């Protein structure tokens, strides 16, 4: 039997307010994310705009407050002007990032419309690969300026009298990566990001900007890239981005489940680098983080190599997620919550079909992948104040990562609703983990429910024919006595223990 794990939380020991944008996501013009995903005119579920209502309903279930668009690698070759105005006049383009044909049938304004129907905000990226300062200021003018200038009047002419008022803008994407169209070194990027930031904010001073950090923790230029980019941009940007994907490439599940510990270290190192530049500049401003791409991504890698180029919306990056992937996503969500004081925006990459919680068939069904559930639970119940998790847990070692606690956990206090929610993953693959949560400073509470995502098979997944093969149940065994919660966390499980404060 595994030794008991214990978590102590106190309502006064807070990490910080959870920004609702921590539960953002991402739609790129890539594969079937747009065409066949959120947009499919002619589908029986399509509304008059061609948006799939079945997909919109699933997106609403996830309560996604912000969606990044239109890339990703795609944005580094994106001519935003191609994607607005009369559809019949829009240009078809060779899309070089993913080697497809982009018809531009669905463009910027359509995405703004779709986001409204999804109850979400837009997080818009500008092209700092093939374009630059001029295109960046023009799209802000088109999007956010009321009227009376060339680009704002063009938007009005295109049928959008009111400005879109997009608040959050990304200064390019993964510009440190040699795969990027218009890849730059840190000084080149730092310079263009600074100049773009200046004119974008001169056009609309109310916007917030995200500068590109490293594409992942393994980049050779990490964290020097961050330091150099911030040296140029610190006073002009509001967030620095992080991206990270994990995969069970070696079929070593204990290591795969421990990857979120690397994510913790990644965030800590980026915070330290931001604070170094803050000190160097004698600045009073704290840089916040935008973890605007994160997920599991590896299942589809081999298949993607086999796809013929220059197709319209081919099935790219269509990872089919299994139960263990959902556990990793759960651990990554807990990692984000543990850093809620600095990570203010995060985007699960992506939202539909492309490494996504929602899958569709062209002309057919839409369903929830395994990773849908931890994301939905965190998005719904993980709002409020993240509390410092003091954890004592039995541990294990893998070849790569040592001292891995079997328990990954955090509690979030929602004062407005009078609720505390404990999120917990048991990383043990063979045994249940007894857990005691001590909530000593909360005066009385009852158990609302204990939701569990477990499976008899770590590799089980959902399909259109078996959409509920992996799905949560509400029959968890948590009990409450005084200020203590006890539960026996099923092996390899994701748990949501919801408490109502008296
Ligand atoms: O999300 C898929 C791709 O991953 C994005 O286009 C890119 O930014 C990252 O490398």
Short mmCIF file of C-alpha atoms and ligand atoms in Angstrom, two decimals:
data_model
loop_
_atom_site.label_atom_id
_atom_site.label_comp_id
_atom_site.label_asym_id
_atom_site.label_seq_id
_atom_site.Cartn_x
_atom_site.Cartn_y
_atom_site.Cartn_z
CA UNK A 1 0.00 0.00 0.00
CA UNK A 2 1.24 3.50 -0.84
CA UNK A 3 1.85 5.86 2.09
CA UNK A 4 -0.65 8.64 2.65
CA UNK A 5 -0.23 11.97 0.89
CA UNK A 6 -1.13 15.15 2.70
CA UNK A 7 -1.91 18.65 1.48
CA UNK A 8 -2.33 21.59 3.81
CA UNK A 9 -3.90 24.80 2.58
CA UNK A 10 -4.77 28.04 4.33
CA UNK A 11 -7.05 30.68 2.89
CA UNK A 12 -4.54 33.38 3.88
CA UNK A 13 -1.61 31.71 2.11
CA UNK A 14 -2.48 32.70 -1.40
CA UNK A 15 -0.57 32.39 -4.67
CA UNK A 16 -2.76 34.90 -6.44
CA UNK A 17 -5.98 35.59 -8.27
CA UNK A 18 -6.62 33.22 -11.15
CA UNK A 19 -7.03 35.34 -14.27
CA UNK A 20 -9.91 33.86 -16.22
CA UNK A 21 -7.70 33.99 -19.32
CA UNK A 22 -5.70 31.09 -17.84
CA UNK A 23 -8.34 28.96 -19.54
CA UNK A 24 -7.79 30.33 -23.02
CA UNK A 25 -7.35 28.26 -26.15
CA UNK A 26 -6.12 28.60 -29.70
CA UNK A 27 -7.44 28.35 -33.26
CA UNK A 28 -4.84 28.37 -36.02
CA UNK A 29 -5.38 28.22 -39.76
CA UNK A 30 -3.97 24.72 -39.70
CA UNK A 31 -5.44 21.38 -40.68
CA UNK A 32 -9.16 21.14 -39.89
CA UNK A 33 -9.21 23.62 -37.01
CA UNK A 34 -11.12 26.21 -39.04
CA UNK A 35 -12.43 24.39 -42.12
CA UNK A 36 -14.34 21.31 -40.94
CA UNK A 37 -13.82 22.38 -37.32
CA UNK A 38 -15.41 25.64 -36.25
CA UNK A 39 -16.61 26.47 -39.79
CA UNK A 40 -18.33 24.11 -42.19
CA UNK A 41 -21.08 25.64 -44.30
CA UNK A 42 -23.39 22.92 -45.58
CA UNK A 43 -22.98 20.81 -42.44
CA UNK A 44 -26.39 19.93 -40.96
CA UNK A 45 -25.32 21.74 -37.76
CA UNK A 46 -24.05 24.88 -39.51
CA UNK A 47 -25.77 28.19 -38.72
CA UNK A 48 -26.30 30.97 -41.27
CA UNK A 49 -22.65 32.07 -40.88
CA UNK A 50 -21.40 28.51 -41.54
CA UNK A 51 -20.33 28.01 -37.91
CA UNK A 52 -20.94 24.51 -36.57
CA UNK A 53 -23.43 24.77 -33.70
CA UNK A 54 -22.42 21.39 -32.28
CA UNK A 55 -18.84 22.65 -31.98
CA UNK A 56 -19.95 25.98 -30.53
CA UNK A 57 -21.90 24.11 -27.84
CA UNK A 58 -18.82 22.08 -26.87
CA UNK A 59 -16.64 25.21 -26.82
CA UNK A 60 -19.20 26.85 -24.53
CA UNK A 61 -19.08 23.82 -22.23
CA UNK A 62 -15.37 24.53 -21.82
CA UNK A 63 -16.07 28.20 -20.97
CA UNK A 64 -13.10 29.45 -22.97
CA UNK A 65 -12.66 33.17 -22.21
CA UNK A 66 -10.10 33.99 -24.92
CA UNK A 67 -8.95 32.33 -28.15
CA UNK A 68 -5.61 33.05 -29.84
CA UNK A 69 -5.76 33.48 -33.65
CA UNK A 70 -4.70 32.98 -36.50
CA UNK A 71 -1.40 31.26 -35.54
CA UNK A 72 0.97 29.77 -34.63
CA UNK A 73 3.44 29.24 -37.41
CA UNK A 74 0.71 30.32 -39.85
CA UNK A 75 0.84 33.93 -38.69
CA UNK A 76 4.43 34.41 -39.89
CA UNK A 77 3.24 34.28 -43.51
CA UNK A 78 -0.19 35.85 -42.91
CA UNK A 79 -1.38 38.81 -44.94
CA UNK A 80 -4.32 39.96 -42.88
CA UNK A 81 -5.62 42.02 -45.80
CA UNK A 82 -6.19 38.76 -47.75
CA UNK A 83 -8.67 37.61 -45.15
CA UNK A 84 -11.09 40.55 -45.11
CA UNK A 85 -13.62 42.05 -47.56
CA UNK A 86 -15.85 40.30 -50.07
CA UNK A 87 -15.17 36.54 -49.91
CA UNK A 88 -15.32 36.14 -53.70
CA UNK A 89 -12.39 38.54 -54.08
CA UNK A 90 -10.16 36.93 -51.47
CA UNK A 91 -6.87 35.45 -52.62
CA UNK A 92 -5.93 31.80 -52.39
CA UNK A 93 -2.44 31.50 -51.01
CA UNK A 94 0.25 28.87 -50.72
CA UNK A 95 0.53 28.51 -46.97
CA UNK A 96 4.20 27.78 -46.35
CA UNK A 97 4.21 26.99 -42.64
CA UNK A 98 2.04 23.89 -43.05
CA UNK A 99 2.33 23.47 -46.86
CA UNK A 100 -1.39 23.77 -47.60
CA UNK A 101 -3.68 26.01 -49.66
CA UNK A 102 -5.34 28.79 -47.66
CA UNK A 103 -8.54 29.91 -49.39
CA UNK A 104 -9.19 32.80 -46.98
CA UNK A 105 -12.89 31.96 -47.18
CA UNK A 106 -12.88 32.31 -43.39
CA UNK A 107 -10.96 35.36 -42.23
CA UNK A 108 -10.37 37.89 -39.49
CA UNK A 109 -13.90 39.32 -39.27
CA UNK A 110 -15.47 35.87 -39.40
CA UNK A 111 -13.29 34.86 -36.46
CA UNK A 112 -14.40 37.91 -34.49
CA UNK A 113 -18.03 36.91 -35.21
CA UNK A 114 -17.36 33.29 -34.23
CA UNK A 115 -15.69 34.34 -30.95
CA UNK A 116 -18.73 36.38 -29.97
CA UNK A 117 -20.94 33.35 -30.52
CA UNK A 118 -18.51 31.26 -28.44
CA UNK A 119 -18.67 33.83 -25.57
CA UNK A 120 -14.97 34.40 -25.99
CA UNK A 121 -12.51 37.24 -26.61
CA UNK A 122 -9.98 37.31 -29.45
CA UNK A 123 -6.24 37.24 -28.80
CA UNK A 124 -4.86 38.38 -32.15
CA UNK A 125 -1.35 37.77 -33.45
CA UNK A 126 0.48 39.99 -35.93
CA UNK A 127 2.94 38.79 -38.55
CA UNK A 128 6.52 39.68 -37.64
CA UNK A 129 7.91 37.03 -40.01
CA UNK A 130 7.28 38.22 -43.59
CA UNK A 131 5.63 41.48 -42.53
CA UNK A 132 6.45 43.93 -39.78
CA UNK A 133 5.77 47.30 -38.20
CA UNK A 134 3.51 48.69 -40.93
CA UNK A 135 1.17 45.69 -41.22
CA UNK A 136 1.03 45.52 -37.41
CA UNK A 137 -0.16 49.10 -36.97
CA UNK A 138 -2.59 48.79 -39.89
CA UNK A 139 -4.41 45.77 -38.49
CA UNK A 140 -4.79 47.49 -35.11
CA UNK A 141 -6.23 50.53 -36.92
CA UNK A 142 -8.57 48.27 -38.94
CA UNK A 143 -9.65 46.38 -35.85
CA UNK A 144 -9.85 48.95 -33.07
CA UNK A 145 -10.07 52.50 -34.44
CA UNK A 146 -13.70 53.71 -34.48
CA UNK A 147 -13.72 55.36 -37.96
CA UNK A 148 -12.44 58.32 -39.97
CA UNK A 149 -9.17 56.76 -41.16
CA UNK A 150 -8.39 54.56 -44.16
CA UNK A 151 -8.29 51.18 -42.38
CA UNK A 152 -11.05 51.87 -39.87
CA UNK A 153 -13.31 53.03 -42.72
CA UNK A 154 -12.38 49.88 -44.62
CA UNK A 155 -13.67 47.82 -41.71
CA UNK A 156 -16.91 49.84 -41.73
CA UNK A 157 -17.16 49.23 -45.49
CA UNK A 158 -16.74 45.51 -44.80
CA UNK A 159 -19.86 45.62 -42.66
CA UNK A 160 -18.40 46.17 -39.17
CA UNK A 161 -19.47 49.62 -37.99
CA UNK A 162 -18.34 49.07 -34.42
CA UNK A 163 -14.64 48.50 -33.74
CA UNK A 164 -13.65 45.00 -32.66
CA UNK A 165 -11.79 46.40 -29.63
CA UNK A 166 -9.38 43.49 -29.40
CA UNK A 167 -7.34 43.97 -26.23
CA UNK A 168 -4.63 41.30 -26.34
CA UNK A 169 -2.13 41.08 -29.24
CA UNK A 170 0.82 38.75 -29.84
CA UNK A 171 3.95 40.20 -31.43
CA UNK A 172 4.56 37.32 -33.83
CA UNK A 173 4.97 33.65 -32.98
CA UNK A 174 7.96 31.48 -31.98
CA UNK A 175 10.40 33.82 -33.67
CA UNK A 176 13.36 31.95 -32.10
CA UNK A 177 12.57 28.82 -34.15
CA UNK A 178 14.49 28.14 -37.39
CA UNK A 179 11.27 26.56 -38.75
CA UNK A 180 9.55 29.93 -38.55
CA UNK A 181 8.93 31.89 -41.75
CA UNK A 182 11.12 34.96 -41.27
CA UNK A 183 12.99 33.47 -38.28
CA UNK A 184 15.05 36.05 -36.40
CA UNK A 185 17.80 36.09 -33.84
CA UNK A 186 17.01 37.65 -30.46
CA UNK A 187 18.35 41.11 -31.33
CA UNK A 188 16.57 41.20 -34.69
CA UNK A 189 13.31 40.12 -33.05
CA UNK A 190 13.77 42.39 -30.04
CA UNK A 191 14.17 45.38 -32.36
CA UNK A 192 11.18 44.67 -34.58
CA UNK A 193 8.98 43.71 -31.61
CA UNK A 194 9.83 47.00 -29.91
CA UNK A 195 9.06 49.08 -33.01
CA UNK A 196 5.83 47.17 -33.69
CA UNK A 197 4.81 47.53 -30.03
CA UNK A 198 5.31 51.30 -30.14
CA UNK A 199 3.15 51.92 -33.21
CA UNK A 200 0.48 49.42 -32.15
CA UNK A 201 0.10 51.16 -28.79
CA UNK A 202 0.24 54.60 -30.42
CA UNK A 203 -2.67 53.44 -32.59
CA UNK A 204 -4.61 52.12 -29.58
CA UNK A 205 -3.07 52.78 -26.14
CA UNK A 206 -5.55 50.46 -24.44
CA UNK A 207 -4.14 47.23 -25.95
CA UNK A 208 -1.85 44.76 -24.21
CA UNK A 209 1.07 43.06 -25.95
CA UNK A 210 2.74 39.68 -25.70
CA UNK A 211 6.38 39.36 -26.78
CA UNK A 212 7.67 35.98 -27.98
CA UNK A 213 9.65 33.96 -25.49
CA UNK A 214 11.29 30.67 -26.44
CA UNK A 215 9.39 28.00 -28.39
CA UNK A 216 10.15 25.48 -25.66
CA UNK A 217 12.48 24.92 -22.73
CA UNK A 218 14.83 22.83 -24.92
CA UNK A 219 15.75 25.62 -27.33
CA UNK A 220 19.53 26.24 -27.32
CA UNK A 221 18.94 29.99 -27.01
CA UNK A 222 16.76 29.60 -23.87
CA UNK A 223 16.85 31.66 -21.60
CA UNK A 224 19.27 34.09 -23.26
CA UNK A 225 16.53 34.75 -25.83
CA UNK A 226 14.16 35.95 -23.11
CA UNK A 227 16.79 38.25 -21.57
CA UNK A 228 17.73 39.84 -24.90
CA UNK A 229 14.16 40.27 -26.12
CA UNK A 230 13.11 41.85 -22.82
CA UNK A 231 16.16 44.07 -22.80
CA UNK A 232 14.71 45.64 -25.96
CA UNK A 233 11.00 45.51 -25.17
CA UNK A 234 10.53 45.55 -21.37
CA UNK A 235 8.85 48.94 -21.10
CA UNK A 236 6.58 48.39 -24.08
CA UNK A 237 5.11 44.92 -23.62
CA UNK A 238 2.91 43.38 -20.94
CA UNK A 239 3.54 39.65 -21.24
CA UNK A 240 6.25 37.26 -22.36
CA UNK A 241 5.14 34.03 -24.01
CA UNK A 242 6.00 30.41 -23.19
CA UNK A 243 5.17 27.35 -25.31
CA UNK A 244 5.54 23.69 -24.33
CA UNK A 245 4.25 20.36 -25.60
CA UNK A 246 4.95 16.93 -24.11
CA UNK A 247 4.74 13.44 -25.61
CA UNK A 248 5.13 9.87 -24.41
CA UNK A 249 7.65 9.18 -27.16
CA UNK A 250 9.43 6.32 -25.36
CA UNK A 251 6.25 4.83 -23.91
CA UNK A 252 7.59 5.60 -20.45
CA UNK A 253 4.42 6.69 -18.67
CA UNK A 254 5.93 7.46 -15.22
CA UNK A 255 8.29 9.97 -16.89
CA UNK A 256 5.52 11.33 -19.12
CA UNK A 257 3.35 11.99 -16.05
CA UNK A 258 6.26 13.77 -14.37
CA UNK A 259 6.79 16.29 -17.20
CA UNK A 260 4.76 18.99 -15.46
CA UNK A 261 7.64 19.28 -13.00
CA UNK A 262 9.73 20.51 -15.94
CA UNK A 263 6.91 22.91 -16.75
CA UNK A 264 7.15 24.30 -13.19
CA UNK A 265 10.88 24.79 -13.70
CA UNK A 266 10.33 26.42 -17.09
CA UNK A 267 7.94 28.98 -15.61
CA UNK A 268 10.24 29.63 -12.64
CA UNK A 269 13.21 30.23 -14.95
CA UNK A 270 11.25 32.61 -17.18
CA UNK A 271 10.05 34.53 -14.10
CA UNK A 272 13.64 34.76 -12.87
CA UNK A 273 14.80 36.04 -16.27
CA UNK A 274 12.03 38.65 -16.35
CA UNK A 275 12.98 39.76 -12.86
CA UNK A 276 16.64 39.99 -13.82
CA UNK A 277 15.76 42.45 -16.60
CA UNK A 278 13.43 44.27 -14.19
CA UNK A 279 16.37 44.70 -11.80
CA UNK A 280 18.74 45.65 -14.60
CA UNK A 281 16.37 48.38 -15.76
CA UNK A 282 15.54 49.49 -12.20
CA UNK A 283 11.94 49.04 -13.29
CA UNK A 284 8.90 49.01 -11.04
CA UNK A 285 6.93 47.01 -13.56
CA UNK A 286 6.48 43.24 -13.17
CA UNK A 287 6.38 41.25 -16.40
CA UNK A 288 3.51 38.76 -16.61
CA UNK A 289 3.52 35.54 -18.59
CA UNK A 290 1.34 34.25 -21.39
CA UNK A 291 1.69 30.47 -21.67
CA UNK A 292 -0.04 30.68 -25.01
CA UNK A 293 0.64 27.17 -26.32
CA UNK A 294 0.60 24.11 -24.10
CA UNK A 295 -0.63 20.55 -24.47
CA UNK A 296 0.35 16.97 -25.25
CA UNK A 297 1.43 16.62 -28.90
CA UNK A 298 3.09 13.58 -30.45
CA UNK A 299 0.51 10.99 -31.57
CA UNK A 300 0.07 12.51 -35.02
CA UNK A 301 3.72 13.26 -35.82
CA UNK A 302 4.30 10.21 -38.01
CA UNK A 303 1.05 10.57 -39.91
CA UNK A 304 1.72 14.22 -40.67
CA UNK A 305 4.94 13.27 -42.49
CA UNK A 306 2.86 11.24 -44.96
CA UNK A 307 0.39 13.97 -45.99
CA UNK A 308 0.65 15.38 -49.51
CA UNK A 309 1.29 19.12 -49.64
CA UNK A 310 -1.02 21.83 -50.98
CA UNK A 311 -4.31 20.36 -49.84
CA UNK A 312 -7.11 22.47 -48.39
CA UNK A 313 -7.62 21.67 -44.69
CA UNK A 314 -5.97 18.23 -44.57
CA UNK A 315 -6.16 16.24 -41.30
CA UNK A 316 -2.98 17.64 -39.72
CA UNK A 317 -1.94 17.27 -36.06
CA UNK A 318 -5.01 15.16 -35.28
CA UNK A 319 -3.77 13.63 -32.04
CA UNK A 320 -6.22 11.15 -30.59
CA UNK A 321 -5.83 11.55 -26.84
CA UNK A 322 -5.94 8.70 -24.37
CA UNK A 323 -6.44 8.52 -20.64
CA UNK A 324 -2.81 9.09 -19.67
CA UNK A 325 -2.71 12.22 -21.87
CA UNK A 326 -5.63 13.58 -19.85
CA UNK A 327 -3.62 13.05 -16.66
CA UNK A 328 -0.68 14.99 -18.12
CA UNK A 329 -3.03 17.80 -19.13
CA UNK A 330 -4.42 17.76 -15.57
CA UNK A 331 -0.88 18.07 -14.14
CA UNK A 332 -0.11 20.91 -16.57
CA UNK A 333 -3.26 22.76 -15.47
CA UNK A 334 -2.14 22.41 -11.85
CA UNK A 335 1.28 23.77 -12.85
CA UNK A 336 -0.39 26.84 -14.39
CA UNK A 337 -2.49 27.36 -11.25
CA UNK A 338 0.61 27.07 -9.06
CA UNK A 339 1.97 30.08 -10.97
CA UNK A 340 -1.27 32.08 -11.12
CA UNK A 341 0.49 35.13 -9.66
CA UNK A 342 2.57 35.50 -12.87
CA UNK A 343 0.88 33.45 -15.59
CA UNK A 344 -2.10 35.58 -16.54
CA UNK A 345 -2.91 34.11 -19.95
CA UNK A 346 -2.61 30.50 -21.11
CA UNK A 347 -3.92 28.83 -24.25
CA UNK A 348 -4.56 25.13 -24.56
CA UNK A 349 -3.25 24.46 -28.07
CA UNK A 350 -5.48 23.98 -29.80
CA UNK A 351 -9.30 23.91 -29.62
CA UNK A 352 -10.80 21.83 -32.44
CA UNK A 353 -9.34 18.88 -34.41
CA UNK A 354 -5.72 20.13 -34.30
CA UNK A 355 -4.18 18.73 -31.06
CA UNK A 356 -7.52 19.52 -29.52
CA UNK A 357 -10.07 18.64 -26.83
CA UNK A 358 -12.84 18.67 -29.46
CA UNK A 359 -12.85 16.42 -32.53
CA UNK A 360 -15.17 16.47 -35.52
CA UNK A 361 -15.86 14.54 -38.68
CA UNK A 362 -16.41 16.57 -41.84
CA UNK A 363 -20.14 16.36 -42.38
CA UNK A 364 -20.48 14.24 -39.23
CA UNK A 365 -20.27 14.19 -35.46
CA UNK A 366 -18.37 16.27 -32.89
CA UNK A 367 -17.16 14.72 -29.63
CA UNK A 368 -15.06 15.27 -26.52
CA UNK A 369 -11.52 13.89 -26.35
CA UNK A 370 -10.16 12.70 -22.98
CA UNK A 371 -8.30 15.97 -22.36
CA UNK A 372 -11.60 17.87 -22.65
CA UNK A 373 -12.50 16.90 -19.10
CA UNK A 374 -9.62 18.17 -16.94
CA UNK A 375 -9.63 21.40 -18.95
CA UNK A 376 -13.38 21.85 -18.50
CA UNK A 377 -13.21 21.11 -14.76
CA UNK A 378 -10.37 23.58 -14.22
CA UNK A 379 -12.05 26.23 -16.37
CA UNK A 380 -15.36 25.95 -14.50
CA UNK A 381 -14.20 25.27 -10.94
CA UNK A 382 -10.67 26.72 -10.98
CA UNK A 383 -11.67 30.38 -10.78
CA UNK A 384 -10.94 32.45 -7.69
CA UNK A 385 -7.75 32.50 -5.64
CA UNK A 386 -5.11 29.80 -5.99
CA UNK A 387 -3.88 28.65 -2.57
CA UNK A 388 -0.30 27.58 -1.76
CA UNK A 389 -0.27 23.76 -1.72
CA UNK A 390 1.94 22.41 1.09
CA UNK A 391 2.36 18.81 0.04
CA UNK A 392 3.89 15.77 1.66
CA UNK A 393 3.68 12.86 -0.72
CA UNK A 394 5.40 9.56 -1.32
CA UNK A 395 7.66 9.89 -4.35
CA UNK A 396 9.17 7.93 -7.22
CA UNK A 397 12.20 8.26 -9.47
CA UNK A 398 12.51 7.78 -13.19
CA UNK A 399 15.74 7.72 -15.18
CA UNK A 400 15.25 11.35 -16.17
CA UNK A 401 13.29 12.89 -13.31
CA UNK A 402 13.75 12.13 -9.63
CA UNK A 403 11.68 12.87 -6.54
CA UNK A 404 8.39 12.90 -8.39
CA UNK A 405 5.49 13.17 -5.93
CA UNK A 406 2.67 10.71 -6.65
CA UNK A 407 0.32 13.52 -5.69
CA UNK A 408 0.00 16.62 -7.86
CA UNK A 409 -2.55 18.94 -6.32
CA UNK A 410 -3.78 22.46 -5.68
CA UNK A 411 -6.84 24.13 -4.16
CA UNK A 412 -8.70 27.16 -5.50
CA UNK A 413 -10.91 29.31 -3.27
CA UNK A 414 -13.87 30.97 -4.95
CA UNK A 415 -14.97 33.49 -2.34
CA UNK A 416 -17.85 34.80 -4.44
CA UNK A 417 -19.42 31.37 -4.74
CA UNK A 418 -18.35 30.24 -1.27
CA UNK A 419 -16.56 27.20 -2.66
CA UNK A 420 -13.16 25.56 -2.46
CA UNK A 421 -12.12 23.09 -5.14
CA UNK A 422 -9.25 20.65 -4.80
CA UNK A 423 -7.72 19.37 -8.04
CA UNK A 424 -5.58 16.27 -7.62
CA UNK A 425 -3.79 13.76 -9.85
CA UNK A 426 -2.61 10.40 -8.55
CA UNK A 427 0.44 9.58 -10.69
CA UNK A 428 0.66 6.03 -9.30
CA UNK A 429 -0.14 3.60 -12.10
CA UNK A 430 -0.91 0.56 -9.94
CA UNK A 431 -2.24 1.73 -6.61
CA UNK A 432 -4.74 4.10 -5.06
CA UNK A 433 -3.27 7.02 -3.13
CA UNK A 434 -4.77 7.91 0.25
CA UNK A 435 -5.05 11.70 0.49
CA UNK A 436 -5.72 13.95 3.44
CA UNK A 437 -6.37 17.63 2.79
CA UNK A 438 -6.16 19.89 5.81
CA UNK A 439 -8.17 23.09 5.24
CA UNK A 440 -7.73 24.34 8.79
CA UNK A 441 -8.55 28.02 8.21
CA UNK A 442 -11.91 27.42 6.55
CA UNK A 443 -14.67 27.39 9.11
CA UNK A 444 -16.91 24.54 8.13
CA UNK A 445 -17.76 23.09 4.75
CA UNK A 446 -19.64 20.25 3.16
CA UNK A 447 -18.78 18.04 0.24
CA UNK A 448 -20.53 19.06 -2.98
CA UNK A 449 -19.09 16.28 -5.12
CA UNK A 450 -15.97 14.30 -5.90
CA UNK A 451 -15.54 13.98 -9.68
CA UNK A 452 -13.13 11.30 -10.91
CA UNK A 453 -11.62 10.63 -14.32
CA UNK A 454 -10.22 7.10 -14.26
CA UNK A 455 -9.91 4.25 -16.73
CA UNK A 456 -9.14 0.54 -16.77
CA UNK A 457 -6.80 1.23 -19.68
CA UNK A 458 -4.27 4.08 -19.80
CA UNK A 459 -4.42 3.96 -23.60
CA UNK A 460 -8.23 4.17 -23.84
CA UNK A 461 -9.61 7.00 -25.98
CA UNK A 462 -12.89 8.34 -27.33
CA UNK A 463 -14.12 8.15 -30.92
CA UNK A 464 -17.29 9.26 -32.69
CA UNK A 465 -18.60 5.68 -32.27
CA UNK A 466 -17.57 5.45 -28.58
CA UNK A 467 -17.60 9.08 -27.42
CA UNK A 468 -17.89 8.16 -23.72
CA UNK A 469 -15.24 5.45 -23.44
CA UNK A 470 -13.27 7.80 -21.16
CA UNK A 471 -15.52 10.15 -19.22
CA UNK A 472 -15.66 11.37 -15.63
CA UNK A 473 -18.05 10.07 -12.97
CA UNK A 474 -19.28 11.72 -9.80
CA UNK A 475 -18.89 8.75 -7.46
CA UNK A 476 -15.57 9.64 -5.87
CA UNK A 477 -15.05 8.51 -2.28
CA UNK A 478 -14.07 11.82 -0.62
CA UNK A 479 -15.41 12.39 2.88
CA UNK A 480 -15.38 15.47 5.09
CA UNK A 481 -14.84 15.61 8.82
CA UNK A 482 -14.23 18.91 10.64
CA UNK A 483 -11.69 20.73 8.48
CA UNK A 484 -10.23 17.59 6.92
CA UNK A 485 -11.04 15.99 3.59
CA UNK A 486 -10.08 12.36 3.10
CA UNK A 487 -10.13 10.52 -0.19
CA UNK A 488 -8.61 7.43 -1.69
CA UNK A 489 -7.53 8.62 -5.13
CA UNK A 490 -7.92 5.84 -7.69
CA UNK A 491 -4.73 4.78 -9.46
CA UNK A 492 -3.84 7.01 -12.42
CA UNK A 493 -6.76 9.38 -11.83
CA UNK A 494 -7.76 13.03 -12.13
CA UNK A 495 -9.91 14.24 -9.22
CA UNK A 496 -12.02 17.31 -8.55
CA UNK A 497 -13.20 17.59 -4.94
CA UNK A 498 -15.71 20.42 -4.58
CA UNK A 499 -16.49 21.86 -1.16
CA UNK A 500 -19.24 24.29 -0.15
CA UNK A 501 -18.26 26.71 2.58
CA UNK A 502 -20.78 27.29 5.36
O1 LIG B 1 0.22 24.49 -32.24
C1 LIG B 1 0.93 23.94 -33.31
C2 LIG B 1 2.21 24.71 -33.60
O2 LIG B 1 3.11 24.53 -32.55
C3 LIG B 1 2.09 26.20 -33.72
O3 LIG B 1 1.73 26.60 -35.00
C4 LIG B 1 3.47 26.68 -33.40
O4 LIG B 1 3.47 27.95 -32.83
C5 LIG B 1 4.02 25.60 -32.48
O5 LIG B 1 5.26 25.18 -32.87
#
